[in-house]
Short mmCIF file of C-alpha atoms and ligand atoms in Angstrom, two decimals:
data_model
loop_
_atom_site.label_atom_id
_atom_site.label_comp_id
_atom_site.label_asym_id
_atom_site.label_seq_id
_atom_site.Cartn_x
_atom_site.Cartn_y
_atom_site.Cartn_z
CA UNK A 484 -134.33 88.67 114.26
CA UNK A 485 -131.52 89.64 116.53
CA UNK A 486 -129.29 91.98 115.01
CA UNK A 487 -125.89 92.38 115.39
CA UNK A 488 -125.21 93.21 111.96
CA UNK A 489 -124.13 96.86 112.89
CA UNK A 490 -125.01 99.72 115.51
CA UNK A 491 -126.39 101.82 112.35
CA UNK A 492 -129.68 99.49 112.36
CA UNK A 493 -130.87 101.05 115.49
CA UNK A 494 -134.64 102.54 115.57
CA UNK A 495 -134.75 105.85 116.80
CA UNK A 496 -137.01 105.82 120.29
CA UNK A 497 -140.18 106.96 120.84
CA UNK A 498 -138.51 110.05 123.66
CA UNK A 499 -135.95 110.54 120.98
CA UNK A 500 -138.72 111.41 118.52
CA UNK A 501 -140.62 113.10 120.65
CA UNK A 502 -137.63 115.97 121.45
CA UNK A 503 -138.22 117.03 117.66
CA UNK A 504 -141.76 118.31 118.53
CA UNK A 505 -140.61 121.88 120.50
CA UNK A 506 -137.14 122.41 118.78
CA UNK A 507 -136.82 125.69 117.49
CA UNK A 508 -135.85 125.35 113.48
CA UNK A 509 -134.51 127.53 110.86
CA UNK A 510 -133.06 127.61 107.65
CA UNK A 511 -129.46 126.09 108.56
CA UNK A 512 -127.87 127.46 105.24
CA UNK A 513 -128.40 131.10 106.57
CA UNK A 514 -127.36 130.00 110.28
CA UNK A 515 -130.71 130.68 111.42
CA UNK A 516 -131.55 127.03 113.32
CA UNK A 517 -131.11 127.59 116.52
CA UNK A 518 -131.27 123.72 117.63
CA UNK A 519 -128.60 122.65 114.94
CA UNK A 520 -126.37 126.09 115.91
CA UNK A 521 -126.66 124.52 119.51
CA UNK A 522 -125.84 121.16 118.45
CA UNK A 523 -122.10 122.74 116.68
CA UNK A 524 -121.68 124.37 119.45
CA UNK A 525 -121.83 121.38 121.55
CA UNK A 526 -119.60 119.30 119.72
CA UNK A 527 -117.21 121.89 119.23
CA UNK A 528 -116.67 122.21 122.76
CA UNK A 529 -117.19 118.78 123.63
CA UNK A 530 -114.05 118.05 120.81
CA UNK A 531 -112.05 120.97 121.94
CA UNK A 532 -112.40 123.13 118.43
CA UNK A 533 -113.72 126.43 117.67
CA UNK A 534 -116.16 125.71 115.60
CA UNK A 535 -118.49 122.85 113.40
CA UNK A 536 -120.47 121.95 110.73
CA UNK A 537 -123.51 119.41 110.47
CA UNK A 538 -123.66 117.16 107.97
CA UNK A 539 -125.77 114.55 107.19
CA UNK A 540 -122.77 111.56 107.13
CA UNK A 541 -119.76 110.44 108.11
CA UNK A 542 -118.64 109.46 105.24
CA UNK A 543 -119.25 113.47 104.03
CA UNK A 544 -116.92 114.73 107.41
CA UNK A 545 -113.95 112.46 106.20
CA UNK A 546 -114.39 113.69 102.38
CA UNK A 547 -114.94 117.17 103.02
CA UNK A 548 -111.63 117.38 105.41
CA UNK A 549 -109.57 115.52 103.26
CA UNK A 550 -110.74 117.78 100.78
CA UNK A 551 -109.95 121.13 102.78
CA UNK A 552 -106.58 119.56 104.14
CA UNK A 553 -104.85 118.17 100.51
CA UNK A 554 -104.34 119.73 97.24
CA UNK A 555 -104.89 117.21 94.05
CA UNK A 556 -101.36 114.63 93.98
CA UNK A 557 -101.29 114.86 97.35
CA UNK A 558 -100.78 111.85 99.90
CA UNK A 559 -102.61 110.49 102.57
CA UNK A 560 -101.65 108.71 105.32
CA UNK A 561 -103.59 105.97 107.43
CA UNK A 562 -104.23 102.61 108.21
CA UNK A 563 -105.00 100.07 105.72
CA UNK A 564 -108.56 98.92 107.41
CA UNK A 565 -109.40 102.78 107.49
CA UNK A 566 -113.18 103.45 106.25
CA UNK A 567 -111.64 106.45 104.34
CA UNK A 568 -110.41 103.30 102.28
CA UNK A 569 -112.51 100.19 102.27
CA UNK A 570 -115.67 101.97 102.54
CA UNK A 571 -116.30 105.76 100.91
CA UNK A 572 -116.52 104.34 96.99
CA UNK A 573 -113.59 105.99 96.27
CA UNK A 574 -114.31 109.34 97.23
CA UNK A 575 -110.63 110.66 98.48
CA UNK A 576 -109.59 109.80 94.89
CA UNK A 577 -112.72 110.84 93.30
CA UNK A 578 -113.57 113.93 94.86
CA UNK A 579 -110.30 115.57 96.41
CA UNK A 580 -107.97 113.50 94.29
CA UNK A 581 -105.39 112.59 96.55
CA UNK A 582 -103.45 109.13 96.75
CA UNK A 583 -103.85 107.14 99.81
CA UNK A 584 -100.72 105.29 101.55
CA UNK A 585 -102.17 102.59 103.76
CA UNK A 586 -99.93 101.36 106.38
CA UNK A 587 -100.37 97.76 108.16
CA UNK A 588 -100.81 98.81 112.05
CA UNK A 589 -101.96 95.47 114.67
CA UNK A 590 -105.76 96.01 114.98
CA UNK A 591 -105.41 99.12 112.48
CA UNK A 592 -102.99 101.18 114.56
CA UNK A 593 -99.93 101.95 113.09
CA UNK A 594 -96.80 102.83 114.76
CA UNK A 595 -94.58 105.71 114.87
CA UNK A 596 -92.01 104.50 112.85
CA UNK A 597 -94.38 103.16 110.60
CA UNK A 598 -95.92 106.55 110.30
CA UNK A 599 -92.21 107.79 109.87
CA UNK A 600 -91.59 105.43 107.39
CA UNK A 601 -94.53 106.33 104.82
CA UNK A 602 -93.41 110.26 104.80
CA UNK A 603 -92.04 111.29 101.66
CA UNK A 604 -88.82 113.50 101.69
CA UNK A 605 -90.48 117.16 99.30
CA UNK A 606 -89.30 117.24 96.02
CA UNK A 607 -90.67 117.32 92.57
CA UNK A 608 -90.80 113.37 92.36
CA UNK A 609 -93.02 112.51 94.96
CA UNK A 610 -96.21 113.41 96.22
CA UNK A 611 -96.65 115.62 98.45
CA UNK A 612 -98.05 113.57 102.02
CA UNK A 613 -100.31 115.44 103.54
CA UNK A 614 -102.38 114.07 105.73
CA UNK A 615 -102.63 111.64 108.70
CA UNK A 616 -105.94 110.46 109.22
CA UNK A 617 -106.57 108.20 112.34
CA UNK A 618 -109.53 106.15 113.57
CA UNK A 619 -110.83 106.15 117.11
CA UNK A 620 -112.08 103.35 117.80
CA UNK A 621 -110.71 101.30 114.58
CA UNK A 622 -113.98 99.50 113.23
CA UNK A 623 -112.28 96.71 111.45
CA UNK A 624 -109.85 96.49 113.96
CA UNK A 625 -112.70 94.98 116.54
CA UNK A 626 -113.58 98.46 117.72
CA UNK A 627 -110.20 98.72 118.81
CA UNK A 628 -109.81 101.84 121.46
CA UNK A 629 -106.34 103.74 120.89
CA UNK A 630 -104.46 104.82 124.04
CA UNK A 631 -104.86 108.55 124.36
CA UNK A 632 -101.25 109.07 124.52
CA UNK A 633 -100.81 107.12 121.08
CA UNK A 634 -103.34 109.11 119.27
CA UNK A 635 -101.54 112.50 120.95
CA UNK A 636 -97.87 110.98 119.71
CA UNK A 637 -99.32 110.36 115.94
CA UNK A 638 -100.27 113.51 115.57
CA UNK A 639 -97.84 115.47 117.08
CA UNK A 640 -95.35 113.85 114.98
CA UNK A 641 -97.71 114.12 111.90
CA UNK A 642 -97.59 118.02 112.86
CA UNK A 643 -93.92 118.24 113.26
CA UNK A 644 -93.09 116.72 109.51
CA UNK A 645 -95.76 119.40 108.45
CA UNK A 646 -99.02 116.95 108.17
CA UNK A 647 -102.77 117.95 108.56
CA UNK A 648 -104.04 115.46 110.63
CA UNK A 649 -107.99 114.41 110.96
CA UNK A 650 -109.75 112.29 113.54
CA UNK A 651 -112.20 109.92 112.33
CA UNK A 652 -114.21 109.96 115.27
CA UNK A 653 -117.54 107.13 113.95
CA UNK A 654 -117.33 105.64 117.25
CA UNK A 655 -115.45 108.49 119.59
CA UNK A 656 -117.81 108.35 121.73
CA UNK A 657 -117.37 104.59 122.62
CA UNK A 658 -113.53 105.06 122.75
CA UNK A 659 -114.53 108.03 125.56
CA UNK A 660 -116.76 105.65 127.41
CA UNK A 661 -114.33 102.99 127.44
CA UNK A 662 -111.12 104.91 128.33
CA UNK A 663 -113.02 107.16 131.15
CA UNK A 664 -110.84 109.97 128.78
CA UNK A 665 -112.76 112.92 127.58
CA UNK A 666 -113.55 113.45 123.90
CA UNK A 667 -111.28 116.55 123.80
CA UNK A 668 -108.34 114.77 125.25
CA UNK A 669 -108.54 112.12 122.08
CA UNK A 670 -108.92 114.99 119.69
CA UNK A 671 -106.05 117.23 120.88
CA UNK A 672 -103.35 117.73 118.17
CA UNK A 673 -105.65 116.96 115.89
CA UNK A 674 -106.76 119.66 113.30
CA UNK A 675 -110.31 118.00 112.57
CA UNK A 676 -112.33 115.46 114.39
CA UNK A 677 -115.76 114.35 113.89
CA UNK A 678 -118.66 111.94 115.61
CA UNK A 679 -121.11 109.94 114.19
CA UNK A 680 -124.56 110.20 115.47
CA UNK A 681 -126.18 107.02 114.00
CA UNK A 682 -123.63 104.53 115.23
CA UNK A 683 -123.79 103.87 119.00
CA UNK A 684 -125.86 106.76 119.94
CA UNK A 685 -128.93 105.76 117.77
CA UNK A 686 -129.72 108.92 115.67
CA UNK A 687 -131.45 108.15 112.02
CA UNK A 688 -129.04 110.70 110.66
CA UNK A 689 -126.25 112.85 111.58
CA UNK A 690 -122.56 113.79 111.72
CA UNK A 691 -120.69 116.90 113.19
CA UNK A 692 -117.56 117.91 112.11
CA UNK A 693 -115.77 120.48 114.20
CA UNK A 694 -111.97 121.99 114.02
CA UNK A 695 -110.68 125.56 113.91
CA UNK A 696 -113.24 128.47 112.18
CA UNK A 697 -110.97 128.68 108.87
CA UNK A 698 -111.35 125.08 108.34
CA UNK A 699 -115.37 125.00 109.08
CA UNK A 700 -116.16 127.97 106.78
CA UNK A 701 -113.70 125.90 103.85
CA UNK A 702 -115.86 122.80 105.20
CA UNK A 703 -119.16 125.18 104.56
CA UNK A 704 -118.10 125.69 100.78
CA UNK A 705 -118.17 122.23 100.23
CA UNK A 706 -121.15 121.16 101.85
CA UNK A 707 -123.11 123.25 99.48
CA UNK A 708 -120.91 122.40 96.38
CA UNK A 709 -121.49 119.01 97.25
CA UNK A 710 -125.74 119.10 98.04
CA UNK A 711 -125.06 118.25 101.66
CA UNK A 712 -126.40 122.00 102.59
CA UNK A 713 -130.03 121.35 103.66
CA UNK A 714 -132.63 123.42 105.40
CA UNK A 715 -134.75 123.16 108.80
CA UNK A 716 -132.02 120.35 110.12
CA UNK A 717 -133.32 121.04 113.87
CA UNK A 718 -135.75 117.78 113.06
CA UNK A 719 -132.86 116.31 113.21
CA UNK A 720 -130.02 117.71 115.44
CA UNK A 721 -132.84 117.92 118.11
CA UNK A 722 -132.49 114.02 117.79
CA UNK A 723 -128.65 113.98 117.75
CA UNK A 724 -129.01 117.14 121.24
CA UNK A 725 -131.01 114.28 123.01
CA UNK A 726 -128.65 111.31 122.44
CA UNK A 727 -125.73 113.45 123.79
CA UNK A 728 -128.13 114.11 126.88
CA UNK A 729 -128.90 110.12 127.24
CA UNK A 730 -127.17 107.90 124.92
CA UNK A 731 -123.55 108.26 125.73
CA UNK A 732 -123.11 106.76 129.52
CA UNK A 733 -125.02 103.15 128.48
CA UNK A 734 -122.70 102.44 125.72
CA UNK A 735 -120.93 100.72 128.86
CA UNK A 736 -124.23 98.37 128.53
CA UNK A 737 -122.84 97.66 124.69
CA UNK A 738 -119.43 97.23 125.79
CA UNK A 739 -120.47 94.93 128.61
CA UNK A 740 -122.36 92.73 126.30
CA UNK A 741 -119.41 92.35 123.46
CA UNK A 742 -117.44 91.31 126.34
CA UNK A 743 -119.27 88.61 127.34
CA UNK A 744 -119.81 87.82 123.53
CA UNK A 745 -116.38 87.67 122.94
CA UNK A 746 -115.69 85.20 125.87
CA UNK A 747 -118.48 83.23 124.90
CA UNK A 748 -117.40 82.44 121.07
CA UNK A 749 -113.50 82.37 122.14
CA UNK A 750 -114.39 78.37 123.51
CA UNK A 751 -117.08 77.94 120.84
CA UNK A 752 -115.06 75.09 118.33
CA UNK A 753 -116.07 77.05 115.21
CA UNK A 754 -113.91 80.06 116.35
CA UNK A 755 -110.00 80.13 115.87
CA UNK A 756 -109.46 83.49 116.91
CA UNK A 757 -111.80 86.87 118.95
CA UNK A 758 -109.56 90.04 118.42
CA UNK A 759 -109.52 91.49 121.78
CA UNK A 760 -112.96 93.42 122.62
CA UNK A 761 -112.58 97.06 123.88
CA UNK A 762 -115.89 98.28 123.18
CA UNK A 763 -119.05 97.36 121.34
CA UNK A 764 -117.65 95.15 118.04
CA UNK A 765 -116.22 91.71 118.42
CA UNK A 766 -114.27 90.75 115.40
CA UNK A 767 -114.19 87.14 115.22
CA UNK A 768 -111.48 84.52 112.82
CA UNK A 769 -113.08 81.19 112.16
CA UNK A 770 -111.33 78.16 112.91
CA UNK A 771 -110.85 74.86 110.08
CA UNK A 772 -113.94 72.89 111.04
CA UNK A 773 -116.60 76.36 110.30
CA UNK A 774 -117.57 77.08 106.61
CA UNK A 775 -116.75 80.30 104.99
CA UNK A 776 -117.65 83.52 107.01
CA UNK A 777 -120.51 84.48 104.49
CA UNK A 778 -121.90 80.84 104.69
CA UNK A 779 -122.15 80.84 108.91
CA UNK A 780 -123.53 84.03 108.56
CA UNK A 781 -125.99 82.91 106.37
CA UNK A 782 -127.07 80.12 108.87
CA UNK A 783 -127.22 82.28 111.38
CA UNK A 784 -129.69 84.26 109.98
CA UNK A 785 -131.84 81.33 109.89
CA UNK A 786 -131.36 80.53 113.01
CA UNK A 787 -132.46 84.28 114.12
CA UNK A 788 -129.14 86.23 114.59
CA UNK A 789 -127.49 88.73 112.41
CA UNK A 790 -123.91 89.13 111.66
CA UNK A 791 -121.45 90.28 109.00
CA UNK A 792 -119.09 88.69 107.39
CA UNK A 793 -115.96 90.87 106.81
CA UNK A 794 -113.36 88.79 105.51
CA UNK A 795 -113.65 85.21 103.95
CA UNK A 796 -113.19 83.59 106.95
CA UNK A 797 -113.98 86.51 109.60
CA UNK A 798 -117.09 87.59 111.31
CA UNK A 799 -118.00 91.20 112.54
CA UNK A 800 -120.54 91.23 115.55
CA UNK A 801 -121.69 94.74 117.03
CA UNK A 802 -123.75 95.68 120.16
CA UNK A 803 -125.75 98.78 120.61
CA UNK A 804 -128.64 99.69 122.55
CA UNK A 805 -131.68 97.59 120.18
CA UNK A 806 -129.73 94.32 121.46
CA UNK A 807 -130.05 93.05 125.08
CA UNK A 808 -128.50 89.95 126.97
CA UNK A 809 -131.25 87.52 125.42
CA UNK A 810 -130.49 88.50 122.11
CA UNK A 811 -127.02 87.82 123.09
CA UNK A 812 -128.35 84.38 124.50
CA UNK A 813 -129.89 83.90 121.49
CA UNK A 814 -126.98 84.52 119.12
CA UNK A 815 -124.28 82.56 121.64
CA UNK A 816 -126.80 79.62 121.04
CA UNK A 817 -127.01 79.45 117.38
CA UNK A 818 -123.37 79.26 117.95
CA UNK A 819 -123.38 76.29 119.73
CA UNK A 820 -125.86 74.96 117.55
CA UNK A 821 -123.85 75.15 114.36
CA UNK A 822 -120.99 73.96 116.13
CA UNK A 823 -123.04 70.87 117.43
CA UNK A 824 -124.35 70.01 114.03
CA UNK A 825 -120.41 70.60 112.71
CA UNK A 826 -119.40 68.09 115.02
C1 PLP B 765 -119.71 104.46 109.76
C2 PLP B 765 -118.32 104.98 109.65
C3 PLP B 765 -118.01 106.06 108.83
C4 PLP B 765 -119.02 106.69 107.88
O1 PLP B 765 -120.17 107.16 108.47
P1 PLP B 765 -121.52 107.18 107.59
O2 PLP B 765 -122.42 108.04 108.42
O3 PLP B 765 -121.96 105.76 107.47
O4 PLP B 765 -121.21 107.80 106.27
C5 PLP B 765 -116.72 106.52 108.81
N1 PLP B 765 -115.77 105.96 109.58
C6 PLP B 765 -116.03 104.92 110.38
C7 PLP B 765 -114.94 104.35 111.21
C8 PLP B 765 -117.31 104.37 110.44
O5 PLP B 765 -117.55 103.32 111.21
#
């Protein structure tokens, strides 16, 4: 099976497994693992903050800084297609209890003035918004990359009307790849940021979230409330160390291979529509004569190539480093295939 259901299905290497064996561990609660101390460290300076916190998912770096950032009532601010929305069960109104206000940005980047817009003017009526929380790259948006400048502008203006701001940072690391634009550059102005581990740089497990030392020891408070405290982590941070040392630079290989993905279904007769491709996810619209999204998918599988379906009539399609150009050969032709038999 090719799979190009998502770059969290990737299979940690045999030399990625093998930097476990001499890492130093310690109990992490009592700051006493020297691997997963070197890992925060790491991030923190590769994202420009004073400090961070490991955690075992993304998902638990957006929660716990919405948490820390918003009392109860308060409002959130982001796009529509955020993850924080369509993909955490809940959790900003479950665990922090805050109200989200989703905007509708092109490709999940709002504007300024939409931004402007969605602020609420204090008083006793309203919510209180609170938060701006933007996504580098924006998954559903086709792994859309955000200029640098943008993402500054957002939330420097998210600042000035007296907003916390938080970078979802799941697929920084492509973004940094693709821009040429270091990591700290997209997470100035921004009070938290985190990256993923087990998306593009093909850890099993593994988040760090990093922003100024008051916010990390709030962030520490609720990784233990919540169970996410754990104990000799440098199993796995040794893992995340050794993707930072030799994962990051070939994402170019992932966005290379969307590319040509993206070209290749844009004259395929079953696709209406590729959002543009600026890194390793090609979001694809069907056109009239293709079935429903989950329906192609579903015959693609049997013809050996994994996608997702993420909209009725929309197709998600991600590269990472377990897929080469045959599997991309392969997939392109089951394509043409369907198409064929659609006639
Ligand atoms: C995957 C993802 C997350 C959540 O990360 P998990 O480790 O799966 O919890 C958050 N935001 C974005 C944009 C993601 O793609």
């Amino acid at each position: 099976m090719y799979n190009f259901y998502s770059d969290t299905q990737t299979r940690p290497s045999r030399a990625m497994r093998e930097a476990i064996l001499d890492a130093p561990v310690g109990d992490e609660r009592h700051d006493e693992d020297p691997t997963t101390l070197a890992l925060c460290e790491r991030v923190a300076d590769l994202l420009g903050m004073e400090a961070a916190v490991f955690l075992p998912s993304g998902t638990m770096c957006n929660e716990i800084a919405i948490a820390v950032h918003c009392r109860p009532g308060d409002e959130v601010v982001c796009d529509r297609v955020a993850h924080v929305i369509y993909a955490e069960g809940g959790a900003p109104a479950a665990l922090a209890g805050v109200m989200m206000h989703p905007l509708d940005g092109p490709r999940g980047m709002p504007s300024l003035d939409q931004v402007a817009a969605a602020l609420r003017r204090p008083s006793s009526f309203a919510p209180r918004s609170r938060l701006w929380i933007a996504e580098q790259t924006v998954n559903l948006g086709g792994g859309a990359v955000w200029p640098v400048e943008r993402l500054g502008e957002m939330a420097a203006a998210a600042a000035r009307a007296g907003l916390a701001t938080h970078l979802d940072g799941a697929r920084l690391m492509n973004a940094v790849v693709a821009s040429g634009v270091e990591a700290r550059r997209h997470a100035a102005g921004y009070d938290s940021a985190w990256i993923a581990f087990t998306k593009g740089l093909g850890c099993p497990v593994g988040a760090v979230l990093a922003g100024s030392r008051d916010f990390i020891r709030d962030a520490w408070v609720l990784k233990r409330r919540w169970g996410g405290a754990m104990r000799q982590t440098g199993v796995l941070t040794a893992m995340c160390l050794y993707a930072l040392d030799h994962n990051v630079d070939r994402l170019a290989d992932d966005h290379r291979l969307a590319r040509r993905i993206g070209a290749a279904l844009g004259d395929n007769p079953l696709i209406g529509a590729v959002l543009p491709v600026d890194t390793n996810i090609v979001i694809a619209d069907l056109a009239p004569p293709a079935p429903d999204a989950p329906a192609l998918a579903a015959r693609l599988a049997e013809l050996g190539a994994r996608v997702i379906p993420v909209g009725p009539r929309r197709l998600r399609i991600v590269t990472h480093m377990d897929v080469d150009d045959a599997a991309a050969d392969a997939l392109i032709d089951a394509f043409a295939r369907l198409a064929d038999e659609t006639g």
